[in-house]
Amino acid sequence: MIQLKRHIARIQKYEEIYEKSAYRPVQFLQFIKKNHFPQIRDTSHLKKHCLISLTPEINMEDLTNFLSEIQITASGKQRRAENNLLLTLISPPVLQRSLAVKGVQKCCHMSFATQERVWLSDGENLILTDTVTGDTLYKLVDFGISYWGIHTVNNACELIYTDKNWNINKLNSAGKPNTIFIKRAYVSSQPQCLYCSSFNGDLLVGMYKEYTRTGMLMRYNESGCLIQTIPSDESPKRLYGFPIYITENNNGDIVVSDDKLCAVVVTSNEGKHRFSYRGPESGSVLFLPGIRPRGICTDALSHILVCDEITDTVQMIDQDGRFISYLLTNQSKGIQKPRTLSYNKNTHLLWVGTLEGDKNLSVYRCIDRLIVGKCRYLVVIT
């Protein structure tokens, strides 16, 4: 017993030393205690204690199907795919289905509340729609008239939108009364577009200042406090003319459709201008000088997708502004004047809202999981 107590005392001593010296491991242990992680369901036919060996010429698809039987329950937080090698582009995109939305005549902007429910606006109406049936579940009455990206949904599934007085309101997901989230500060400045970051919960607001006839971006935290202005007050450079749609890329870049500049303006997270995309290079089959950008989104491979009003196409560019392809054109099934986009990074489905057609909301698959036939060496569970 004396030896045992001495041994325990030594362990406690070393533990105390390492806890004081190793800051990050202690922080990691505290993180594990406070957060809930995905629960892995028990799979009875898989052994709990497995040996790993390397076997040449094993079929990758068979192994993938075997391992896919392990089911994971989501923890509630959005997961970001880090390995781009697992994804591949589908050309052309495959139309999954089309939907006739009954509460709006056309789709100018969309914000997904859940996978089964989406907020849609046509310039005068803002409704919550069932993505399966197209039925209207809720209609907002104090929505300000706008054809741009004037509403968004935060990580708590709450709708954030501008009302008729240009205040930014919040509608609780449980149906509680609307509250003014950010009150309009200046008469000469009007919010034109909103986007809530899925990474940190910040709200990005595209503003138009009438007295200077220029645009700017304002970043608010989850409490509604202003934390950033792009461009900054000290910067003499005018980045924006009239921002109408905002989104965010996987690398933190802020992507804006600017109606006055006729360009997609991209800045870093800190507000430094990276590039402005004004259309594909000459030599493209469908080349037309310039674009008039509308709805935008980014996919899991950090591509920027933008609707062009001039060509009625959806164009794809990379994260550095290089034109890749016309993703969707008038010849694509389900497309008539595309104006708004939304990409689900969990299902890899692209939602496209159009101005015309009997079915004004279409779903496409443009990215899929990469299936490798064989590889030289594989990890096999035995």
mmCIF file of C-alpha atoms in Angstrom:
data_model
loop_
_atom_site.group_PDB
_atom_site.id
_atom_site.type_symbol
_atom_site.label_atom_id
_atom_site.label_comp_id
_atom_site.label_asym_id
_atom_site.label_seq_id
_atom_site.Cartn_x
_atom_site.Cartn_y
_atom_site.Cartn_z
ATOM 1 C CA MET A 1 0.000 0.000 0.000
ATOM 2 C CA ILE A 2 2.886 2.373 0.759
ATOM 3 C CA GLN A 3 4.462 1.671 -2.641
ATOM 4 C CA LEU A 4 1.094 2.109 -4.314
ATOM 5 C CA LYS A 5 0.505 5.487 -2.661
ATOM 6 C CA ARG A 6 4.001 6.645 -3.637
ATOM 7 C CA HIS A 7 3.385 5.603 -7.219
ATOM 8 C CA ILE A 8 0.078 7.481 -7.323
ATOM 9 C CA ALA A 9 1.769 10.551 -5.845
ATOM 10 C CA ARG A 10 4.432 10.469 -8.598
ATOM 11 C CA ILE A 11 1.761 10.188 -11.273
ATOM 12 C CA GLN A 12 -0.123 13.143 -9.818
ATOM 13 C CA LYS A 13 3.090 15.150 -9.697
ATOM 14 C CA TYR A 14 3.900 14.487 -13.378
ATOM 15 C CA GLU A 15 0.323 15.175 -14.330
ATOM 16 C CA GLU A 16 0.445 18.556 -12.605
ATOM 17 C CA ILE A 17 3.740 19.443 -14.302
ATOM 18 C CA TYR A 18 2.498 18.555 -17.774
ATOM 19 C CA GLU A 19 -0.824 20.331 -17.297
ATOM 20 C CA LYS A 20 1.000 23.543 -16.481
ATOM 21 C CA SER A 21 3.553 23.266 -19.284
ATOM 22 C CA ALA A 22 1.411 21.841 -22.103
ATOM 23 C CA TYR A 23 -1.218 24.500 -22.719
ATOM 24 C CA ARG A 24 -2.810 23.126 -25.863
ATOM 25 C CA PRO A 25 -3.374 19.531 -24.709
ATOM 26 C CA VAL A 26 -5.154 20.818 -21.615
ATOM 27 C CA GLN A 27 -7.254 23.092 -23.773
ATOM 28 C CA PHE A 28 -8.062 20.119 -25.999
ATOM 29 C CA LEU A 29 -9.151 18.017 -23.010
ATOM 30 C CA GLN A 30 -11.404 20.820 -21.821
ATOM 31 C CA PHE A 31 -12.848 21.065 -25.322
ATOM 32 C CA ILE A 32 -13.670 17.341 -25.311
ATOM 33 C CA LYS A 33 -15.457 17.623 -21.969
ATOM 34 C CA LYS A 34 -17.615 20.585 -23.025
ATOM 35 C CA ASN A 35 -18.618 19.573 -26.575
ATOM 36 C CA HIS A 36 -20.852 16.826 -27.888
ATOM 37 C CA PHE A 37 -19.401 14.767 -30.690
ATOM 38 C CA PRO A 38 -21.155 12.623 -33.298
ATOM 39 C CA GLN A 39 -22.332 9.280 -32.006
ATOM 40 C CA ILE A 40 -21.234 6.202 -33.951
ATOM 41 C CA ARG A 41 -23.859 3.499 -34.041
ATOM 42 C CA ASP A 42 -22.740 0.013 -33.157
ATOM 43 C CA THR A 43 -22.309 -2.291 -36.137
ATOM 44 C CA SER A 44 -22.549 -5.839 -34.864
ATOM 45 C CA HIS A 45 -20.638 -7.659 -37.608
ATOM 46 C CA LEU A 46 -17.566 -5.394 -37.364
ATOM 47 C CA LYS A 47 -14.936 -6.396 -34.830
ATOM 48 C CA LYS A 48 -14.216 -3.832 -32.133
ATOM 49 C CA HIS A 49 -10.499 -4.637 -32.049
ATOM 50 C CA CYS A 50 -9.133 -4.721 -35.588
ATOM 51 C CA LEU A 51 -5.709 -5.305 -37.051
ATOM 52 C CA ILE A 52 -4.632 -3.198 -40.020
ATOM 53 C CA SER A 53 -2.678 -4.735 -42.857
ATOM 54 C CA LEU A 54 -1.753 -3.715 -46.398
ATOM 55 C CA THR A 55 -2.921 -5.913 -49.238
ATOM 56 C CA PRO A 56 -2.147 -5.139 -52.897
ATOM 57 C CA GLU A 57 -4.766 -4.978 -55.657
ATOM 58 C CA ILE A 58 -7.878 -4.680 -53.479
ATOM 59 C CA ASN A 59 -10.981 -3.217 -55.103
ATOM 60 C CA MET A 60 -11.588 0.280 -53.718
ATOM 61 C CA GLU A 61 -15.314 0.290 -54.442
ATOM 62 C CA ASP A 62 -15.896 -2.926 -52.452
ATOM 63 C CA LEU A 63 -13.978 -1.556 -49.505
ATOM 64 C CA THR A 64 -15.861 1.751 -49.691
ATOM 65 C CA ASN A 65 -19.211 -0.047 -49.610
ATOM 66 C CA PHE A 66 -18.023 -2.136 -46.660
ATOM 67 C CA LEU A 67 -16.949 0.877 -44.602
ATOM 68 C CA SER A 68 -20.028 2.900 -45.538
ATOM 69 C CA GLU A 69 -22.150 0.611 -43.367
ATOM 70 C CA ILE A 70 -20.856 2.522 -40.327
ATOM 71 C CA GLN A 71 -23.473 5.196 -39.690
ATOM 72 C CA ILE A 72 -22.688 8.538 -38.048
ATOM 73 C CA THR A 73 -25.198 10.811 -36.332
ATOM 74 C CA ALA A 74 -24.561 14.518 -36.930
ATOM 75 C CA SER A 75 -23.580 16.633 -33.938
ATOM 76 C CA GLY A 76 -25.589 19.668 -35.071
ATOM 77 C CA LYS A 77 -22.644 21.669 -36.400
ATOM 78 C CA GLN A 78 -21.912 22.038 -40.083
ATOM 79 C CA ARG A 79 -18.961 19.965 -41.228
ATOM 80 C CA ARG A 80 -16.594 21.170 -43.936
ATOM 81 C CA ALA A 81 -15.054 18.742 -46.409
ATOM 82 C CA GLU A 82 -11.300 19.284 -46.351
ATOM 83 C CA ASN A 83 -10.171 16.648 -48.871
ATOM 84 C CA ASN A 84 -11.005 17.871 -52.354
ATOM 85 C CA LEU A 85 -9.602 14.667 -53.876
ATOM 86 C CA LEU A 86 -12.767 12.857 -52.788
ATOM 87 C CA LEU A 87 -14.987 15.054 -55.008
ATOM 88 C CA THR A 88 -15.296 15.357 -58.763
ATOM 89 C CA LEU A 89 -17.249 17.648 -61.096
ATOM 90 C CA ILE A 90 -20.127 16.275 -63.150
ATOM 91 C CA SER A 91 -20.343 17.764 -66.639
ATOM 92 C CA PRO A 92 -23.005 18.604 -67.554
ATOM 93 C CA PRO A 93 -24.920 18.811 -64.243
ATOM 94 C CA VAL A 94 -27.692 16.260 -63.833
ATOM 95 C CA LEU A 95 -31.204 17.581 -63.212
ATOM 96 C CA GLN A 96 -32.670 15.815 -60.176
ATOM 97 C CA ARG A 97 -36.118 17.407 -60.116
ATOM 98 C CA SER A 98 -38.031 20.639 -60.666
ATOM 99 C CA LEU A 99 -40.595 22.270 -58.424
ATOM 100 C CA ALA A 100 -43.433 24.724 -58.998
ATOM 101 C CA VAL A 101 -43.484 27.154 -56.073
ATOM 102 C CA LYS A 102 -47.043 28.342 -55.515
ATOM 103 C CA GLY A 103 -46.509 31.439 -53.362
ATOM 104 C CA VAL A 104 -44.230 33.415 -55.696
ATOM 105 C CA GLN A 105 -44.356 34.085 -59.431
ATOM 106 C CA LYS A 106 -40.577 34.034 -59.825
ATOM 107 C CA CYS A 107 -37.550 33.227 -57.677
ATOM 108 C CA CYS A 108 -35.250 36.210 -57.089
ATOM 109 C CA HIS A 109 -33.544 34.976 -53.919
ATOM 110 C CA MET A 110 -33.581 31.928 -51.639
ATOM 111 C CA SER A 111 -32.401 31.157 -48.106
ATOM 112 C CA PHE A 112 -32.582 27.608 -46.788
ATOM 113 C CA ALA A 113 -33.923 27.204 -43.252
ATOM 114 C CA THR A 114 -33.676 23.396 -43.350
ATOM 115 C CA GLN A 115 -33.221 20.863 -46.116
ATOM 116 C CA GLU A 116 -37.016 20.622 -46.424
ATOM 117 C CA ARG A 117 -37.853 24.326 -46.043
ATOM 118 C CA VAL A 118 -36.628 27.360 -47.943
ATOM 119 C CA TRP A 119 -37.434 31.082 -47.836
ATOM 120 C CA LEU A 120 -38.148 32.466 -51.317
ATOM 121 C CA SER A 121 -38.747 36.042 -52.492
ATOM 122 C CA ASP A 122 -39.906 37.475 -55.807
ATOM 123 C CA GLY A 123 -39.385 41.164 -55.078
ATOM 124 C CA GLU A 124 -42.722 41.774 -53.366
ATOM 125 C CA ASN A 125 -43.361 38.583 -51.358
ATOM 126 C CA LEU A 126 -41.284 36.523 -48.953
ATOM 127 C CA ILE A 127 -42.604 33.052 -48.148
ATOM 128 C CA LEU A 128 -41.458 29.858 -46.463
ATOM 129 C CA THR A 129 -41.875 26.961 -48.900
ATOM 130 C CA ASP A 130 -41.927 23.195 -48.549
ATOM 131 C CA THR A 131 -39.238 21.894 -50.928
ATOM 132 C CA VAL A 132 -41.140 18.644 -51.494
ATOM 133 C CA THR A 133 -44.635 19.912 -52.331
ATOM 134 C CA GLY A 134 -44.040 23.595 -53.140
ATOM 135 C CA ASP A 135 -46.759 24.655 -50.700
ATOM 136 C CA THR A 136 -46.509 27.928 -48.775
ATOM 137 C CA LEU A 137 -45.957 27.347 -45.058
ATOM 138 C CA TYR A 138 -45.609 30.978 -43.936
ATOM 139 C CA LYS A 139 -45.813 34.429 -45.512
ATOM 140 C CA LEU A 140 -44.041 37.483 -44.137
ATOM 141 C CA VAL A 141 -46.079 40.689 -44.070
ATOM 142 C CA ASP A 142 -43.508 43.402 -43.248
ATOM 143 C CA PHE A 143 -40.931 42.424 -45.888
ATOM 144 C CA GLY A 144 -39.375 45.349 -47.760
ATOM 145 C CA ILE A 145 -39.748 45.342 -51.532
ATOM 146 C CA SER A 146 -36.480 44.203 -53.113
ATOM 147 C CA TYR A 147 -35.393 41.951 -55.969
ATOM 148 C CA TRP A 148 -31.949 41.315 -54.454
ATOM 149 C CA GLY A 149 -30.507 39.049 -51.759
ATOM 150 C CA ILE A 150 -32.249 40.875 -48.946
ATOM 151 C CA HIS A 151 -32.752 37.935 -46.577
ATOM 152 C CA THR A 152 -30.634 35.149 -45.065
ATOM 153 C CA VAL A 153 -30.804 32.424 -42.415
ATOM 154 C CA ASN A 154 -28.384 32.127 -39.498
ATOM 155 C CA ASN A 155 -27.021 28.982 -37.857
ATOM 156 C CA ALA A 156 -30.004 28.890 -35.476
ATOM 157 C CA CYS A 157 -32.380 28.660 -38.494
ATOM 158 C CA GLU A 158 -33.685 32.184 -37.806
ATOM 159 C CA LEU A 159 -34.673 34.363 -40.739
ATOM 160 C CA ILE A 160 -32.882 37.724 -40.991
ATOM 161 C CA TYR A 161 -34.393 40.223 -43.453
ATOM 162 C CA THR A 162 -35.000 43.925 -44.081
ATOM 163 C CA ASP A 163 -38.421 45.402 -43.454
ATOM 164 C CA LYS A 164 -40.202 48.265 -45.206
ATOM 165 C CA ASN A 165 -38.317 50.838 -43.085
ATOM 166 C CA TRP A 166 -34.902 49.348 -43.987
ATOM 167 C CA ASN A 167 -34.409 47.917 -40.509
ATOM 168 C CA ILE A 168 -32.810 44.474 -40.293
ATOM 169 C CA ASN A 169 -35.234 42.174 -38.480
ATOM 170 C CA LYS A 170 -34.991 38.681 -37.088
ATOM 171 C CA LEU A 171 -37.787 36.099 -37.188
ATOM 172 C CA ASN A 172 -37.431 33.354 -34.592
ATOM 173 C CA SER A 173 -37.547 29.784 -35.929
ATOM 174 C CA ALA A 174 -40.147 28.891 -33.295
ATOM 175 C CA GLY A 175 -42.592 31.464 -34.699
ATOM 176 C CA LYS A 176 -42.091 34.132 -32.051
ATOM 177 C CA PRO A 177 -42.753 37.808 -32.973
ATOM 178 C CA ASN A 178 -40.238 39.648 -35.128
ATOM 179 C CA THR A 179 -37.556 41.706 -33.420
ATOM 180 C CA ILE A 180 -35.437 44.534 -34.818
ATOM 181 C CA PHE A 181 -31.926 43.097 -34.965
ATOM 182 C CA ILE A 182 -30.144 46.152 -36.420
ATOM 183 C CA LYS A 183 -31.942 49.492 -36.613
ATOM 184 C CA ARG A 184 -31.332 51.687 -39.625
ATOM 185 C CA ALA A 185 -28.651 54.145 -38.557
ATOM 186 C CA TYR A 186 -28.509 56.580 -41.478
ATOM 187 C CA VAL A 187 -31.304 57.786 -43.760
ATOM 188 C CA SER A 188 -28.966 57.977 -46.746
ATOM 189 C CA SER A 189 -27.680 54.392 -46.365
ATOM 190 C CA GLN A 190 -29.818 51.396 -47.268
ATOM 191 C CA PRO A 191 -29.069 47.676 -46.832
ATOM 192 C CA GLN A 192 -29.316 45.941 -50.207
ATOM 193 C CA CYS A 193 -28.207 42.373 -49.432
ATOM 194 C CA LEU A 194 -27.556 40.122 -46.429
ATOM 195 C CA TYR A 195 -25.563 36.969 -45.771
ATOM 196 C CA CYS A 196 -25.016 35.086 -42.526
ATOM 197 C CA SER A 197 -21.714 33.215 -42.340
ATOM 198 C CA SER A 198 -22.066 29.501 -41.595
ATOM 199 C CA PHE A 199 -18.499 29.474 -40.242
ATOM 200 C CA ASN A 200 -18.645 32.082 -37.460
ATOM 201 C CA GLY A 201 -22.255 33.359 -37.468
ATOM 202 C CA ASP A 202 -21.322 36.914 -38.525
ATOM 203 C CA LEU A 203 -23.827 38.903 -40.556
ATOM 204 C CA LEU A 204 -22.535 40.584 -43.735
ATOM 205 C CA VAL A 205 -24.601 43.523 -44.967
ATOM 206 C CA GLY A 206 -24.176 45.135 -48.386
ATOM 207 C CA MET A 207 -24.982 48.855 -48.112
ATOM 208 C CA TYR A 208 -25.606 51.576 -50.682
ATOM 209 C CA LYS A 209 -24.781 55.169 -49.722
ATOM 210 C CA GLU A 210 -26.880 57.615 -51.710
ATOM 211 C CA TYR A 211 -24.813 60.735 -50.995
ATOM 212 C CA THR A 212 -21.621 59.175 -52.436
ATOM 213 C CA ARG A 213 -23.367 56.722 -54.804
ATOM 214 C CA THR A 214 -21.037 53.968 -53.649
ATOM 215 C CA GLY A 215 -21.409 50.684 -51.832
ATOM 216 C CA MET A 216 -19.814 49.175 -48.772
ATOM 217 C CA LEU A 217 -19.916 46.012 -46.668
ATOM 218 C CA MET A 218 -20.535 45.958 -42.943
ATOM 219 C CA ARG A 219 -19.891 42.947 -40.719
ATOM 220 C CA TYR A 220 -21.884 42.432 -37.513
ATOM 221 C CA ASN A 221 -21.392 39.756 -34.876
ATOM 222 C CA GLU A 222 -24.189 37.550 -33.540
ATOM 223 C CA SER A 223 -25.113 40.245 -31.000
ATOM 224 C CA GLY A 224 -25.622 42.884 -33.703
ATOM 225 C CA CYS A 225 -22.426 44.866 -32.958
ATOM 226 C CA LEU A 226 -20.517 46.337 -35.903
ATOM 227 C CA ILE A 227 -17.034 44.758 -36.050
ATOM 228 C CA GLN A 228 -15.797 45.496 -39.589
ATOM 229 C CA THR A 229 -16.348 47.853 -42.520
ATOM 230 C CA ILE A 230 -15.166 47.080 -46.071
ATOM 231 C CA PRO A 231 -13.600 49.207 -47.390
ATOM 232 C CA SER A 232 -12.390 50.710 -44.132
ATOM 233 C CA ASP A 233 -12.915 54.382 -43.381
ATOM 234 C CA GLU A 234 -9.189 54.986 -43.870
ATOM 235 C CA SER A 235 -9.136 53.363 -47.325
ATOM 236 C CA PRO A 236 -9.611 55.821 -50.223
ATOM 237 C CA LYS A 237 -10.346 52.973 -52.665
ATOM 238 C CA ARG A 238 -13.965 52.351 -53.610
ATOM 239 C CA LEU A 239 -14.518 48.619 -53.958
ATOM 240 C CA TYR A 240 -18.278 48.502 -54.463
ATOM 241 C CA GLY A 241 -20.831 50.423 -56.472
ATOM 242 C CA PHE A 242 -24.150 48.717 -55.691
ATOM 243 C CA PRO A 243 -23.849 45.296 -53.947
ATOM 244 C CA ILE A 244 -26.919 43.087 -54.455
ATOM 245 C CA TYR A 245 -25.859 39.537 -53.439
ATOM 246 C CA ILE A 246 -23.272 38.247 -50.943
ATOM 247 C CA THR A 247 -21.785 34.854 -50.195
ATOM 248 C CA GLU A 248 -18.630 33.454 -48.608
ATOM 249 C CA ASN A 249 -16.069 30.980 -49.946
ATOM 250 C CA ASN A 250 -14.397 28.117 -48.089
ATOM 251 C CA ASN A 251 -11.144 30.074 -47.758
ATOM 252 C CA GLY A 252 -12.937 32.979 -46.056
ATOM 253 C CA ASP A 253 -13.173 35.214 -49.136
ATOM 254 C CA ILE A 254 -16.207 37.497 -49.374
ATOM 255 C CA VAL A 255 -17.907 37.264 -52.776
ATOM 256 C CA VAL A 256 -20.261 40.061 -53.901
ATOM 257 C CA SER A 257 -22.414 40.604 -56.995
ATOM 258 C CA ASP A 258 -22.191 44.299 -57.847
ATOM 259 C CA ASP A 259 -24.899 45.622 -60.161
ATOM 260 C CA LYS A 260 -23.308 49.034 -60.772
ATOM 261 C CA LEU A 261 -19.803 47.725 -61.519
ATOM 262 C CA CYS A 262 -21.181 44.728 -63.488
ATOM 263 C CA ALA A 263 -18.684 42.491 -61.724
ATOM 264 C CA VAL A 264 -18.238 39.825 -59.081
ATOM 265 C CA VAL A 265 -16.025 41.537 -56.497
ATOM 266 C CA VAL A 266 -13.997 39.253 -54.222
ATOM 267 C CA THR A 267 -12.088 40.368 -51.141
ATOM 268 C CA SER A 268 -10.242 38.485 -48.435
ATOM 269 C CA ASN A 269 -11.737 38.046 -45.000
ATOM 270 C CA GLU A 270 -9.735 41.079 -43.872
ATOM 271 C CA GLY A 271 -11.227 43.231 -46.654
ATOM 272 C CA LYS A 272 -8.283 43.265 -49.086
ATOM 273 C CA HIS A 273 -9.367 43.266 -52.741
ATOM 274 C CA ARG A 274 -8.361 40.046 -54.515
ATOM 275 C CA PHE A 275 -9.996 40.291 -57.933
ATOM 276 C CA SER A 276 -13.086 41.420 -59.869
ATOM 277 C CA TYR A 277 -14.625 39.044 -62.396
ATOM 278 C CA ARG A 278 -16.277 40.787 -65.354
ATOM 279 C CA GLY A 279 -16.996 37.854 -67.650
ATOM 280 C CA PRO A 280 -15.271 35.006 -69.490
ATOM 281 C CA GLU A 281 -12.241 35.518 -71.652
ATOM 282 C CA SER A 282 -12.614 36.015 -75.370
ATOM 283 C CA GLY A 283 -12.469 32.749 -77.247
ATOM 284 C CA SER A 284 -15.289 31.087 -75.341
ATOM 285 C CA VAL A 285 -18.031 29.645 -77.518
ATOM 286 C CA LEU A 286 -20.704 31.809 -75.878
ATOM 287 C CA PHE A 287 -18.502 34.833 -75.305
ATOM 288 C CA LEU A 288 -20.216 38.158 -74.749
ATOM 289 C CA PRO A 289 -18.391 41.227 -73.438
ATOM 290 C CA GLY A 290 -19.154 41.700 -69.769
ATOM 291 C CA ILE A 291 -21.718 40.220 -67.430
ATOM 292 C CA ARG A 292 -24.558 41.447 -65.266
ATOM 293 C CA PRO A 293 -24.200 39.266 -62.170
ATOM 294 C CA ARG A 294 -27.139 38.222 -60.029
ATOM 295 C CA GLY A 295 -27.386 35.320 -57.557
ATOM 296 C CA ILE A 296 -24.120 33.734 -56.400
ATOM 297 C CA CYS A 297 -22.952 30.794 -54.312
ATOM 298 C CA THR A 298 -19.853 28.647 -53.774
ATOM 299 C CA ASP A 299 -19.524 24.865 -53.891
ATOM 300 C CA ALA A 300 -17.492 22.331 -51.927
ATOM 301 C CA LEU A 301 -14.519 22.744 -54.284
ATOM 302 C CA SER A 302 -14.387 26.529 -53.661
ATOM 303 C CA HIS A 303 -15.755 27.328 -57.118
ATOM 304 C CA ILE A 304 -17.783 30.528 -57.446
ATOM 305 C CA LEU A 305 -21.088 30.132 -59.285
ATOM 306 C CA VAL A 306 -22.859 33.231 -60.579
ATOM 307 C CA CYS A 307 -26.059 33.898 -62.548
ATOM 308 C CA ASP A 308 -25.564 36.230 -65.520
ATOM 309 C CA GLU A 309 -28.583 38.245 -66.636
ATOM 310 C CA ILE A 310 -27.111 39.050 -70.069
ATOM 311 C CA THR A 311 -26.584 35.467 -71.244
ATOM 312 C CA ASP A 312 -29.120 33.833 -68.869
ATOM 313 C CA THR A 313 -26.451 31.346 -67.824
ATOM 314 C CA VAL A 314 -24.812 30.090 -64.655
ATOM 315 C CA GLN A 315 -21.059 30.610 -64.931
ATOM 316 C CA MET A 316 -18.398 28.840 -62.877
ATOM 317 C CA ILE A 317 -15.065 30.423 -61.943
ATOM 318 C CA ASP A 318 -12.349 29.222 -59.591
ATOM 319 C CA GLN A 319 -11.455 30.848 -56.280
ATOM 320 C CA ASP A 320 -8.891 33.078 -58.033
ATOM 321 C CA GLY A 321 -11.307 34.468 -60.640
ATOM 322 C CA ARG A 322 -10.438 32.297 -63.644
ATOM 323 C CA PHE A 323 -13.354 31.300 -65.864
ATOM 324 C CA ILE A 324 -13.993 27.532 -65.909
ATOM 325 C CA SER A 325 -17.203 26.921 -67.836
ATOM 326 C CA TYR A 326 -20.820 27.756 -68.480
ATOM 327 C CA LEU A 327 -22.306 25.398 -65.925
ATOM 328 C CA LEU A 328 -25.924 25.891 -67.048
ATOM 329 C CA THR A 329 -27.332 27.518 -70.197
ATOM 330 C CA ASN A 330 -30.721 27.946 -71.846
ATOM 331 C CA GLN A 331 -30.214 24.516 -73.398
ATOM 332 C CA SER A 332 -30.002 22.899 -69.947
ATOM 333 C CA LYS A 333 -33.097 21.157 -68.640
ATOM 334 C CA GLY A 334 -35.109 23.167 -66.116
ATOM 335 C CA ILE A 335 -33.438 26.511 -66.845
ATOM 336 C CA GLN A 336 -35.239 29.675 -67.951
ATOM 337 C CA LYS A 337 -33.544 32.890 -66.828
ATOM 338 C CA PRO A 338 -31.694 31.703 -63.665
ATOM 339 C CA ARG A 339 -31.480 34.414 -60.997
ATOM 340 C CA THR A 340 -30.678 32.844 -57.624
ATOM 341 C CA LEU A 341 -28.457 29.973 -56.452
ATOM 342 C CA SER A 342 -27.935 27.924 -53.316
ATOM 343 C CA TYR A 343 -25.482 25.057 -52.867
ATOM 344 C CA ASN A 344 -25.865 22.404 -50.160
ATOM 345 C CA LYS A 345 -22.364 21.283 -49.160
ATOM 346 C CA ASN A 346 -23.687 18.218 -47.349
ATOM 347 C CA THR A 347 -25.713 16.748 -50.221
ATOM 348 C CA HIS A 348 -23.731 18.453 -53.052
ATOM 349 C CA LEU A 349 -26.957 19.610 -54.678
ATOM 350 C CA LEU A 350 -27.300 22.949 -56.484
ATOM 351 C CA TRP A 351 -30.666 24.738 -56.203
ATOM 352 C CA VAL A 352 -31.488 27.197 -59.000
ATOM 353 C CA GLY A 353 -34.366 29.683 -58.924
ATOM 354 C CA THR A 354 -35.615 31.082 -62.240
ATOM 355 C CA LEU A 355 -37.758 33.992 -63.424
ATOM 356 C CA GLU A 356 -39.803 32.072 -65.968
ATOM 357 C CA GLY A 357 -41.256 28.613 -66.480
ATOM 358 C CA ASP A 358 -44.005 26.509 -64.978
ATOM 359 C CA LYS A 359 -41.482 25.107 -62.489
ATOM 360 C CA ASN A 360 -39.369 27.930 -61.119
ATOM 361 C CA LEU A 361 -37.120 25.955 -58.735
ATOM 362 C CA SER A 362 -34.776 23.203 -59.989
ATOM 363 C CA VAL A 363 -32.262 20.910 -58.288
ATOM 364 C CA TYR A 364 -29.031 19.758 -59.967
ATOM 365 C CA ARG A 365 -26.165 17.486 -59.027
ATOM 366 C CA CYS A 366 -22.919 19.011 -60.260
ATOM 367 C CA ILE A 367 -20.439 17.383 -57.820
ATOM 368 C CA ASP A 368 -20.221 13.755 -56.809
ATOM 369 C CA ARG A 369 -18.040 11.503 -54.690
ATOM 370 C CA LEU A 370 -15.015 10.135 -56.533
ATOM 371 C CA ILE A 371 -15.116 6.359 -57.027
ATOM 372 C CA VAL A 372 -11.716 4.783 -57.657
ATOM 373 C CA GLY A 373 -11.677 1.352 -59.268
ATOM 374 C CA LYS A 374 -8.419 -0.071 -57.898
ATOM 375 C CA CYS A 375 -5.396 1.201 -56.113
ATOM 376 C CA ARG A 376 -2.038 -0.348 -55.486
ATOM 377 C CA TYR A 377 -2.222 -0.511 -51.716
ATOM 378 C CA LEU A 378 -5.288 -0.366 -49.532
ATOM 379 C CA VAL A 379 -5.906 -0.428 -45.819
ATOM 380 C CA VAL A 380 -7.889 -3.559 -45.081
ATOM 381 C CA ILE A 381 -9.644 -4.328 -41.790
ATOM 382 C CA THR A 382 -9.281 -7.914 -40.638
#
